[in-house]
Short mmCIF file of C-alpha atoms in Angstrom, two decimals:
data_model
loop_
_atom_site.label_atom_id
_atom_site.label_comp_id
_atom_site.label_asym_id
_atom_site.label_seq_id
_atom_site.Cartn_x
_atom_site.Cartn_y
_atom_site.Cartn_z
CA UNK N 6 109.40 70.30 75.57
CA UNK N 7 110.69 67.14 76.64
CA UNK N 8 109.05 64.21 78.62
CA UNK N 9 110.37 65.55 82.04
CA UNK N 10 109.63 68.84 81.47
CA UNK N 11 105.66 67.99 80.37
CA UNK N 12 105.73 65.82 83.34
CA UNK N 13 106.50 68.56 85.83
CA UNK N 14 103.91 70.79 84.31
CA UNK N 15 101.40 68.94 84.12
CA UNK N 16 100.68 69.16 88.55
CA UNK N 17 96.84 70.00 88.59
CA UNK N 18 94.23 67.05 89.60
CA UNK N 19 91.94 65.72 87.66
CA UNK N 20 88.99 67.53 89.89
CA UNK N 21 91.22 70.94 89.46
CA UNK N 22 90.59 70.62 85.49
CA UNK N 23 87.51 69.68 85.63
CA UNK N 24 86.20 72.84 88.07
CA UNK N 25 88.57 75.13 85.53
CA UNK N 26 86.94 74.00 82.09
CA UNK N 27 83.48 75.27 84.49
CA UNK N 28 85.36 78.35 86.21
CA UNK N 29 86.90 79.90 83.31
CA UNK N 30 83.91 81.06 81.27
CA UNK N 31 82.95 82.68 84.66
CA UNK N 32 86.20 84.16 84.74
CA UNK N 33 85.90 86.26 81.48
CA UNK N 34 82.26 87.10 82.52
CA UNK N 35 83.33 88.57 85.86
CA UNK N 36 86.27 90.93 83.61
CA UNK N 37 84.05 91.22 80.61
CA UNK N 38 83.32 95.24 80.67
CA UNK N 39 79.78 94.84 80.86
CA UNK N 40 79.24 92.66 83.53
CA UNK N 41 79.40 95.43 86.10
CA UNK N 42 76.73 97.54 83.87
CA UNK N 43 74.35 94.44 84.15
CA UNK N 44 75.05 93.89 87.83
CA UNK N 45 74.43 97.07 88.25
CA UNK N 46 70.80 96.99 86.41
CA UNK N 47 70.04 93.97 88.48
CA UNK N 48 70.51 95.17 91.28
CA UNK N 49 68.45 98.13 90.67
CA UNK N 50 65.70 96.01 89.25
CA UNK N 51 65.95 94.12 92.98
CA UNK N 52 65.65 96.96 94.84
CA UNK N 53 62.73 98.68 93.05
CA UNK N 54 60.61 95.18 93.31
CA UNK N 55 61.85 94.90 96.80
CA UNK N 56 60.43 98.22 97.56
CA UNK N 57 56.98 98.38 95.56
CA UNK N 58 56.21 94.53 97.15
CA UNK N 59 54.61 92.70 100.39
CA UNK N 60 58.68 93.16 101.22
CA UNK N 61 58.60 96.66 101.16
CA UNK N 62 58.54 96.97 104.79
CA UNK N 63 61.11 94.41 105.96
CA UNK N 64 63.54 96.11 102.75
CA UNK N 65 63.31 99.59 104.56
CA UNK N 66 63.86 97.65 108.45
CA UNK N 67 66.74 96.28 106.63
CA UNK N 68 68.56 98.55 105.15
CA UNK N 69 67.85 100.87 108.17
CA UNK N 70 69.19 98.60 110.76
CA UNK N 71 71.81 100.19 113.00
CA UNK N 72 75.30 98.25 112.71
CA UNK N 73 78.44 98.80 115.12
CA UNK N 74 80.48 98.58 117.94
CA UNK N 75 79.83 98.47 121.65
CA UNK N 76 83.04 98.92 124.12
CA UNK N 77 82.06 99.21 127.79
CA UNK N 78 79.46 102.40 127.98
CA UNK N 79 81.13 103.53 124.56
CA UNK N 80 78.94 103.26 121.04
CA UNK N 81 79.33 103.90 117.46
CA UNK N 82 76.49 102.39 115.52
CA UNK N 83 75.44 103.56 111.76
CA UNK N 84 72.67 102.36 109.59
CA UNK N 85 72.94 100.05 106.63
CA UNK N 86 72.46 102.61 104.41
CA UNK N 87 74.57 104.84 105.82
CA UNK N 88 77.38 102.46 106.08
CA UNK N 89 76.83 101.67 102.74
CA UNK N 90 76.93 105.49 101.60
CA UNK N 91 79.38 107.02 104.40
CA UNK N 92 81.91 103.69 104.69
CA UNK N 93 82.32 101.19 102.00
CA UNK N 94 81.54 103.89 98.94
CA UNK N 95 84.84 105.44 100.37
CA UNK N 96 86.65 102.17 98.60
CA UNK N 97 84.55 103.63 95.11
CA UNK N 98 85.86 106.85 95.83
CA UNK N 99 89.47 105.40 96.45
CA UNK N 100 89.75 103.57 93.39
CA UNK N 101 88.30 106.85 91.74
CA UNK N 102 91.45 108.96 93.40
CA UNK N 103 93.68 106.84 91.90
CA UNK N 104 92.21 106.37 88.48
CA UNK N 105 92.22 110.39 88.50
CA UNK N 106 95.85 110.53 89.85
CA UNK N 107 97.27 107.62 87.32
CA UNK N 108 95.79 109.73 84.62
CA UNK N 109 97.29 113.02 85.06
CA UNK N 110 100.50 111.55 85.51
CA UNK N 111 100.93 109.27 82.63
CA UNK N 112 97.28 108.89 81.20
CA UNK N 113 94.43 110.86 78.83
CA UNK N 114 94.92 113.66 80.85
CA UNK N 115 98.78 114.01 80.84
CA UNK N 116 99.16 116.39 77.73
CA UNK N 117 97.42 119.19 78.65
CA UNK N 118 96.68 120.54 75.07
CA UNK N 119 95.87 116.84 73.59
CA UNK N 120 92.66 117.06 76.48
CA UNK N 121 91.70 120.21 75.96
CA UNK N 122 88.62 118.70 73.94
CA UNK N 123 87.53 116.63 76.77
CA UNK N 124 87.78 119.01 79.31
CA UNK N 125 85.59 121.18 77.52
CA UNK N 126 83.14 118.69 77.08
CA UNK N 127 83.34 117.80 80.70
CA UNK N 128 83.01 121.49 81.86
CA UNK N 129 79.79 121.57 79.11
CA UNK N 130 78.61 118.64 80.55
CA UNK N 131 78.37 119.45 84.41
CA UNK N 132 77.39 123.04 83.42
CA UNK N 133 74.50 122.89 80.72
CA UNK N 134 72.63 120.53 83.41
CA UNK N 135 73.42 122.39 86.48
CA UNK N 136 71.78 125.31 84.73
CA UNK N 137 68.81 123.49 83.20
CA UNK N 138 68.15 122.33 86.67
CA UNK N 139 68.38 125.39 88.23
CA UNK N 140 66.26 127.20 85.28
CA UNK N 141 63.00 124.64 86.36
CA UNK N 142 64.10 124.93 90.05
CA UNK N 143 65.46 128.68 90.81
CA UNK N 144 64.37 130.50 93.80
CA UNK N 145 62.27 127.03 95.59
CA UNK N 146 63.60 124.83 98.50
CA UNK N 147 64.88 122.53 95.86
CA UNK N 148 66.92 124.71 94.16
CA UNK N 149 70.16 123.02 95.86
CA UNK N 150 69.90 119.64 94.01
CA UNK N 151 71.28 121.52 90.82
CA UNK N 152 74.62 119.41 91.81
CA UNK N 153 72.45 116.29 90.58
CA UNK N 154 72.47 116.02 86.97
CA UNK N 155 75.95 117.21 86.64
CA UNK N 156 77.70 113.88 87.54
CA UNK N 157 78.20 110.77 84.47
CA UNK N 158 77.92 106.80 85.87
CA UNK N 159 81.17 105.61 84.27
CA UNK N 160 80.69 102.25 84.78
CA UNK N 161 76.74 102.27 82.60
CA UNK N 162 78.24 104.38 80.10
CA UNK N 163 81.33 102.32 79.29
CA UNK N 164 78.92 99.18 79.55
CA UNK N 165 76.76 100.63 76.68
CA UNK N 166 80.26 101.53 74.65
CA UNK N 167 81.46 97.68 75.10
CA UNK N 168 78.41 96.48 73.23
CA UNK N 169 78.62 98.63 70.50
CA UNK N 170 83.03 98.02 70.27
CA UNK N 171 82.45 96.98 66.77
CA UNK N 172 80.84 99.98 65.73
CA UNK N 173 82.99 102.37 67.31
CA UNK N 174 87.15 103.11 67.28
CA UNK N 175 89.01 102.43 70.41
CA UNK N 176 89.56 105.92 71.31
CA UNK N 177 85.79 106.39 72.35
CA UNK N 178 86.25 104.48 75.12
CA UNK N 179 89.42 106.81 75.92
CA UNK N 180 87.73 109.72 75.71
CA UNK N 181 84.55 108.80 77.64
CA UNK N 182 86.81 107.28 80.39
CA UNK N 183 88.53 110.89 80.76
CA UNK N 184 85.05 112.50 80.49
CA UNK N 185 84.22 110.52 83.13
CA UNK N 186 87.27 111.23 85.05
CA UNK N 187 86.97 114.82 84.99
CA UNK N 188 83.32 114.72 85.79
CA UNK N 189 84.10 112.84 88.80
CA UNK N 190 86.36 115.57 89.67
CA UNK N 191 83.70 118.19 89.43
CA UNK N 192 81.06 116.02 91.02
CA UNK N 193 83.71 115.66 94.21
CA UNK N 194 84.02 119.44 94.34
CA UNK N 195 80.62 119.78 94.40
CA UNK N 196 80.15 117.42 97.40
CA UNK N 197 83.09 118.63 98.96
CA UNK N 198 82.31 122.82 98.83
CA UNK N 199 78.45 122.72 98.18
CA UNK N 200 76.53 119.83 100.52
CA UNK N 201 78.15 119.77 103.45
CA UNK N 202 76.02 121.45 106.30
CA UNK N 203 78.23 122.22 109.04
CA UNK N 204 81.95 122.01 109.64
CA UNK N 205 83.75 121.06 113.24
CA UNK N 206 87.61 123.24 112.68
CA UNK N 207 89.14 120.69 115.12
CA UNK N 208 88.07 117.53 113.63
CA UNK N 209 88.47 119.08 110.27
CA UNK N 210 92.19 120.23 111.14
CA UNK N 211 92.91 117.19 112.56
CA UNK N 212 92.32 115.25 109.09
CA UNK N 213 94.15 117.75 107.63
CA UNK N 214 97.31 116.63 109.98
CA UNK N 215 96.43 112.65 108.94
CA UNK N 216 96.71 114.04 105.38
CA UNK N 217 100.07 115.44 105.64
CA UNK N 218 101.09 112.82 107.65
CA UNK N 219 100.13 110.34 104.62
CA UNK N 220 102.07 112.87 102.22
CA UNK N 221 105.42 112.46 104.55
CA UNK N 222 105.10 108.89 104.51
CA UNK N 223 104.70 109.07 100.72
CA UNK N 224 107.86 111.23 100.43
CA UNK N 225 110.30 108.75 102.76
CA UNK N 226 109.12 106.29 100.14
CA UNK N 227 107.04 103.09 102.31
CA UNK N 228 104.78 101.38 100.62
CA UNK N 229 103.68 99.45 103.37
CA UNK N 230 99.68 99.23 102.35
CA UNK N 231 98.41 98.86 105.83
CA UNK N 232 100.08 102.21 106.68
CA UNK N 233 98.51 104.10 104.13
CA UNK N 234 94.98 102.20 105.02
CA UNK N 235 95.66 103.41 109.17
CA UNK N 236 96.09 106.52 107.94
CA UNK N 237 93.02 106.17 105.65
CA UNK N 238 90.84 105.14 108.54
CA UNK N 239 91.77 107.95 111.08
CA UNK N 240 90.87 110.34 108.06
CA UNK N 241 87.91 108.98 106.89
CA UNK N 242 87.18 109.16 110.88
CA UNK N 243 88.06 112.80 111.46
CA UNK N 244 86.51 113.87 108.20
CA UNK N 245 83.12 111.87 109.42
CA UNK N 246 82.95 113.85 112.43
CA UNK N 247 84.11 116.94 111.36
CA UNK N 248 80.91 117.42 108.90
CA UNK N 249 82.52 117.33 105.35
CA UNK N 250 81.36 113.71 103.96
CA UNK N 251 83.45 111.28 104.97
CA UNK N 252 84.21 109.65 101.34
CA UNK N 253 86.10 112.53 100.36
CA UNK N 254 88.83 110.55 102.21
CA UNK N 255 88.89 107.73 99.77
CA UNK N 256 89.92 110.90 97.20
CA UNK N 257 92.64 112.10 99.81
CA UNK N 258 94.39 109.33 100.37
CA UNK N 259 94.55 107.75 96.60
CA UNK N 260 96.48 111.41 96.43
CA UNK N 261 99.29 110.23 98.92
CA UNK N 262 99.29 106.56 97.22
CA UNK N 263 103.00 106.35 95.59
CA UNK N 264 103.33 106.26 91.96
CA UNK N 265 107.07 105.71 92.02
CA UNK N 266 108.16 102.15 91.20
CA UNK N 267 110.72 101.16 94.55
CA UNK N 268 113.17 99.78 91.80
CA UNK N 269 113.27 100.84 88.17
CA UNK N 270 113.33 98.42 85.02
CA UNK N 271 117.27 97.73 84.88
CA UNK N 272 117.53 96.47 88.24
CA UNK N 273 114.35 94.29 88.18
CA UNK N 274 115.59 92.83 84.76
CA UNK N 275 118.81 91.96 86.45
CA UNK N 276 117.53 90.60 89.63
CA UNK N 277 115.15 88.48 87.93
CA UNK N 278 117.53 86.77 85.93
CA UNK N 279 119.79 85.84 88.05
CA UNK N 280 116.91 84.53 90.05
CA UNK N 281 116.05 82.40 86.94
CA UNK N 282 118.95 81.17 86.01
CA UNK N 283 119.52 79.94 89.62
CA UNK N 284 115.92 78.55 89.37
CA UNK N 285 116.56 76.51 86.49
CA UNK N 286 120.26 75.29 87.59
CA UNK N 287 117.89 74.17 90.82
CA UNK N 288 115.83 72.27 87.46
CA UNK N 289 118.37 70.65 86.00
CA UNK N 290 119.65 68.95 89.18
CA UNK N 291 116.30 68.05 90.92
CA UNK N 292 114.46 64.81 90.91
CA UNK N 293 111.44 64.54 88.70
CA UNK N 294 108.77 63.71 91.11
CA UNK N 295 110.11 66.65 93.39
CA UNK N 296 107.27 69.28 93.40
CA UNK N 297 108.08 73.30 94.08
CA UNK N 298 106.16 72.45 97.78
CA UNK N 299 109.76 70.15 98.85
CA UNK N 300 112.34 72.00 97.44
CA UNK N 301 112.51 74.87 99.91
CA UNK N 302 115.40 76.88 97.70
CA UNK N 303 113.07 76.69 94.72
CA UNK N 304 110.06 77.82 96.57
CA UNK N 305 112.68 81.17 97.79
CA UNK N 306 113.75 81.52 94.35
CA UNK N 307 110.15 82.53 93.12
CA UNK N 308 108.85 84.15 96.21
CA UNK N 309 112.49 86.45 95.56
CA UNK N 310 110.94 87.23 91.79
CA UNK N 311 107.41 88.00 93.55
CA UNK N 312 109.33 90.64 95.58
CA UNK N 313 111.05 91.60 92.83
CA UNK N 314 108.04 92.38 90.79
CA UNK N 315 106.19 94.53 94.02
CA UNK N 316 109.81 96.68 93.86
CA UNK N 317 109.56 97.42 90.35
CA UNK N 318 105.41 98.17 89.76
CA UNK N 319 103.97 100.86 91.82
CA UNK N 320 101.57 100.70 95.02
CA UNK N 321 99.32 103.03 92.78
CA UNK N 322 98.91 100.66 90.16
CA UNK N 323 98.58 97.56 91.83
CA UNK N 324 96.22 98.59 94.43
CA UNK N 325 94.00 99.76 91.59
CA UNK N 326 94.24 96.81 89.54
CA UNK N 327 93.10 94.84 93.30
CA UNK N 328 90.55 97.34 93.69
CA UNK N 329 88.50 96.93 90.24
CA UNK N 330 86.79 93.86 90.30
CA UNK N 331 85.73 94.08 93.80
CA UNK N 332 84.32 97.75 93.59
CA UNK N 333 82.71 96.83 90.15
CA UNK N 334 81.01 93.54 91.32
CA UNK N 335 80.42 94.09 95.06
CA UNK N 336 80.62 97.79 96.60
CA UNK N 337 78.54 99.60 93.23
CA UNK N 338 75.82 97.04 93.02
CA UNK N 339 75.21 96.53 97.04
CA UNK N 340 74.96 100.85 96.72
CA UNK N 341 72.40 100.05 93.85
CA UNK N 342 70.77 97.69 96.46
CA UNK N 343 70.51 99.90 99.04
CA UNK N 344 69.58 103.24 97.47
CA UNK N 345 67.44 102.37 94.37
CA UNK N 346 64.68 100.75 96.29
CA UNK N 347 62.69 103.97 95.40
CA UNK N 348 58.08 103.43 97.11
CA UNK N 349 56.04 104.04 93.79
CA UNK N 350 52.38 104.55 93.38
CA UNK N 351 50.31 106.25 91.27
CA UNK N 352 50.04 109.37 93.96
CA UNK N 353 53.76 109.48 94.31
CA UNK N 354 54.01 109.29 90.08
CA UNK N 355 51.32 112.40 89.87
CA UNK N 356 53.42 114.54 92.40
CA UNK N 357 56.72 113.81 90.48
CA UNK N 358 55.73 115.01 87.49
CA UNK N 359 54.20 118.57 89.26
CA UNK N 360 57.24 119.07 90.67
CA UNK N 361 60.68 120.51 89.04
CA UNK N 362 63.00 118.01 90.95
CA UNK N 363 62.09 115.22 88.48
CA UNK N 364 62.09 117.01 85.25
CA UNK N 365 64.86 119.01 86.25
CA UNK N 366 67.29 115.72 86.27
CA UNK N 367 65.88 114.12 83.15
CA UNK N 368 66.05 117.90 81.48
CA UNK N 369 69.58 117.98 83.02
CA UNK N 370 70.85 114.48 82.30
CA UNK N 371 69.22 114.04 78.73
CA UNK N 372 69.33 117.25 76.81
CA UNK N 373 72.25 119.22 79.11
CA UNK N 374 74.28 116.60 78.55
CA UNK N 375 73.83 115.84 75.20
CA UNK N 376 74.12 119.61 74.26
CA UNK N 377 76.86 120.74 76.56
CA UNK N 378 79.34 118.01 75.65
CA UNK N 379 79.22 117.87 72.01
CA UNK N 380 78.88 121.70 72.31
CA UNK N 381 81.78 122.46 74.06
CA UNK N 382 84.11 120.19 72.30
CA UNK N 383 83.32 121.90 69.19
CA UNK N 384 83.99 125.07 70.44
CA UNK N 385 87.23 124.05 71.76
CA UNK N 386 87.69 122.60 68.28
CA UNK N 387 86.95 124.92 66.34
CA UNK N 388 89.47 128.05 68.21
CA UNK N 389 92.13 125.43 67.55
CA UNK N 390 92.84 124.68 71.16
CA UNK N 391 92.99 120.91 70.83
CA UNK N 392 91.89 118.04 68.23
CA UNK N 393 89.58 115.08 68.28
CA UNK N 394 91.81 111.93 69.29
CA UNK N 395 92.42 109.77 66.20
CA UNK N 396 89.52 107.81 64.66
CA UNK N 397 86.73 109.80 66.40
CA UNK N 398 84.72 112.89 64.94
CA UNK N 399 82.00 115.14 66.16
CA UNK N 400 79.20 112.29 65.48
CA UNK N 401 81.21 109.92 68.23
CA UNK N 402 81.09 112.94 70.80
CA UNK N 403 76.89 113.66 70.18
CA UNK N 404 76.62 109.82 71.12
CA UNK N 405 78.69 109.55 73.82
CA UNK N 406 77.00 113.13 75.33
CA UNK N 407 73.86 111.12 75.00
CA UNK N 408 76.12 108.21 76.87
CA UNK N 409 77.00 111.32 79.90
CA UNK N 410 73.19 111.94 80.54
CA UNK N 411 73.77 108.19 82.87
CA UNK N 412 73.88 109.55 85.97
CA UNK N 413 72.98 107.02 88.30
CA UNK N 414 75.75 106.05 91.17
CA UNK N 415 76.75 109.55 91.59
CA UNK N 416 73.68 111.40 90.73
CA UNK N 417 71.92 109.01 93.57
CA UNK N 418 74.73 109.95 95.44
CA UNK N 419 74.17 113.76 95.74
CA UNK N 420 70.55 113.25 96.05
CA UNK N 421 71.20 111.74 99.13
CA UNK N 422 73.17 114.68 100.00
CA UNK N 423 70.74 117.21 98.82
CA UNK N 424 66.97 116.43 99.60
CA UNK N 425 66.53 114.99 103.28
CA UNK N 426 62.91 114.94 102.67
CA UNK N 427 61.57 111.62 101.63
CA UNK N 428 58.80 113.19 98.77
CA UNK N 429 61.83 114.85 97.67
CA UNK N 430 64.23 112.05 97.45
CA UNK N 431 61.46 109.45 95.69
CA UNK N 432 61.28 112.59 93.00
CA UNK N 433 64.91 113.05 92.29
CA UNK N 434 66.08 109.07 92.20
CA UNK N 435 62.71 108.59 89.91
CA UNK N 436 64.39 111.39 87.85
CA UNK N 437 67.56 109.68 87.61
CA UNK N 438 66.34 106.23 87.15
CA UNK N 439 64.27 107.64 83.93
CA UNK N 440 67.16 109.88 82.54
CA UNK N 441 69.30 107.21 82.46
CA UNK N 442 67.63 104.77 80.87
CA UNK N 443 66.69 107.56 78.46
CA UNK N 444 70.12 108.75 77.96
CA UNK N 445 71.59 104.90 77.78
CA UNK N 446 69.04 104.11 74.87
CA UNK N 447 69.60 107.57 73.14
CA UNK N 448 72.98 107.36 73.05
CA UNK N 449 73.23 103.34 71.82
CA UNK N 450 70.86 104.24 68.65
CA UNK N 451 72.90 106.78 67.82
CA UNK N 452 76.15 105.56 68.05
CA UNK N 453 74.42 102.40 66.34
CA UNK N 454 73.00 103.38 63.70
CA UNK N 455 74.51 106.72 63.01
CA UNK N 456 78.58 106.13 63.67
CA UNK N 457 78.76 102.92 62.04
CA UNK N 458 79.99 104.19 58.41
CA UNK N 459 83.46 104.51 58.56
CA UNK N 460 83.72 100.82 60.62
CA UNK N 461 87.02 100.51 62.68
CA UNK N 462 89.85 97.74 61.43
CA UNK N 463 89.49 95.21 63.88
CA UNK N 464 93.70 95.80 65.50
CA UNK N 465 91.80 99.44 66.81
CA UNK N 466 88.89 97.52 68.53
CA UNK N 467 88.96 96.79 71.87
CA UNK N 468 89.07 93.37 73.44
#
């Protein structure tokens, strides 16, 4: 590089690299994979002192407090928690469409006979709970909660699999992420078909028209994103008043997202250099001190490549990749916030323990899990109807069963759904909290201590 060249790109202040040598180790923190898994137990550990403190009360005015809009004699006004629950968990949902979408078309779950092993251990893993549940809970008023212990917290489980990355191979976190995905799947079913009270046929056809409207729009190829989020918000609005929960939107219209690229590969490699060789003909001419900010043809030039790049990735990507860090750091631990603030006291912690709701989810989420996914992988195995991806064996998959029995966002989720009474709700969150801490140290001692023989070469572990 020569003296003009370092010159030119050198064009921060002194102040900017100052406040980056302090930003940037906040930077990896923020896209480390554990950092949502400790927001996540922080905010839990808030709520829950927040609740069982001299701010108990002004916690529960809080998160009760009605929010919304007021035009002329016209209202619409939602708690905290329930926009918290109804609204902004329909961006967790969204993200979750389209990590389910990119993975049947060109992820884990692609090659139907390569997954064959995970969706068996997904299927044993929502159905050994379910039935555990319902064995402790059959034929009382609490028999619907058996949805509960069926759903995996993808972002704990991962968390605990990042801390152990030199113990394990890569594909662990492959496989538990497709686990997860499938789960997910099952646990939106659920919500969909089995906890929804009552249904409205208009308001319910109506966001079946928004659906297919989406769907057109997806076929005549825009990828305008405010279109798709219009479209998004009239759903999410019919589905709301219709009866079915209104998240199931966020799953909808990740569906309709494209996944074609506007431009393919050739064409962007093309366009972009003859973009850059314009750019640096622009170089060779310009004056030194001039800065990208003055030289308006420059400025076009790279704004042209931005362009360039939107035509040739696809809407479904991208918006995931935007989606990530926000729903990891802000909408899944303000849900932990609002929804794990869970009254104890030694009453409450004598009626839990009488009752099947509690042991029910920690039966569910710590042994039905840790049988039923193990368990059905090796039958699936073992009739030759798929194989183990490379690196893992039958020891990875008992762990990261163990890893399945964290519940949590989900599982509080469909509580919330299930038991409208508030004994009943206290027992199945105290369930949940206690399974997955139970299930998160279970399955970190094993994979510790017990997978750790054959140790990965360090190109297979994950970064």
């Amino acid at each position: 590089m020569d003296k003009q060249s370092a010159h030119r790109s050198t064009v921060q202040t002194d102040l900017e690299r100052q406040f980056e040598k302090v930003i940037t180790p906040f930077q990896y923190f923020i896209k480390d994979q554990t950092t949502s898994s400790i927001l996540l137990i922080l905010c839990t550990g808030i709520a829950l002192f927040l609740a069982n403190s001299q701010f108990s009360t002004s916690y529960q005015s809080f998160i009760e407090t009605p929010l919304g809009l007021v035009v002329d004699d016209h209202s619409f006004s939602l708690s905290l928690h329930h926009w918290v629950n109804d609204a902004i968990m329909t961006l967790f949902f969204f993200l979750l469409g389209l990590e389910i979408k990119r993975e049947l078309l060109a992820g884990e779950l692609q090659d139907f006979s390569r997954t064959l092993p995970v969706i068996a251990a997904a299927i044993g893993g929502m159905l050994f709970p379910a039935l555990l549940f319902l064995l402790l809970n059959f034929g009382s008023e609490t028999e619907h909660g058996w949805g509960i212990p069926m759903a995996t917290d993808t972002a704990f489980a991962v968390g605990i699999l990042a801390l152990l990355r030199r113990q394990i191979p890569a594909s662990a976190f492959a496989f538990l992420t497709a686990l997860a995905i499938i789960d997910d799947i099952g646990a939106i079913l659920v919500i969909a078909f089995f906890y929804t009270e009552s249904i409205d046929v208009l308001y319910l056809a109506s966001g079946a028209l928004a659906f297919v409207l989406l769907l057109l729009v997806n076929l005549l190829g825009i990828r305008n994103s405010w279109i798709y989020l219009a479209g998004g918000v009239i759903l999410w609005s019919m589905l709301y008043m219709s009866g079915v929960h209104a998240t199931v939107a966020g799953i909808m219209v990740a569906f309709t997202v494209p996944a074609r690229p506007k431009r393919d590969t050739g064409w962007f490699l093309q366009k972009t250099h003859r973009l850059m060789s314009r750019f640096e003909r622009m170089e060779r001419k310009s004056d030194s001190s001039e800065n990208i900010l003055e030289n308006i043809d420059q400025h076009d030039i790279v704004e042209g490549v931005q362009v360039a790049a939107a035509k040739a990735t696809t809407p479904l990507r991208r918006w995931e990749r935007a989606l990530e860090h926000p729903v990891a750091l802000f909408v899944l631990p303000l849900f932990a916030l609002v929804n794990a603030g869970i009254p104890l006291s030694y009453n409450t912690l004598e009626y839990l323990w009488d009752g099947g709701i509690t042991s029910g989810i920690v039966l569910g989420l710590v042994v039905g899990k840790s049988i039923g996914i193990p368990l059905m992988a090796w039958i699936a195995i073992k009739f030759r109807l798929g194989r183990l991806p490379d690196g893992l064996d039958l020891r990875h998959i008992v762990g990261i069963g163990m890893l399945g029995g964290m519940g949590f966002t989900m599982s509080i989720f469909i509580a919330d759904l299930g038991f409208a009474q508030q004994d009943q709700l206290i027992a199945a969150k105290s369930g949940i909290l206690v399974a997955s801490l139970l299930a998160g140290i279970m399955g970190w001692l094993w994979l510790r201590f017990c997978c750790n023989s054959d140790m990965p070469s360090k190109t297979n572990r994950p970064q």
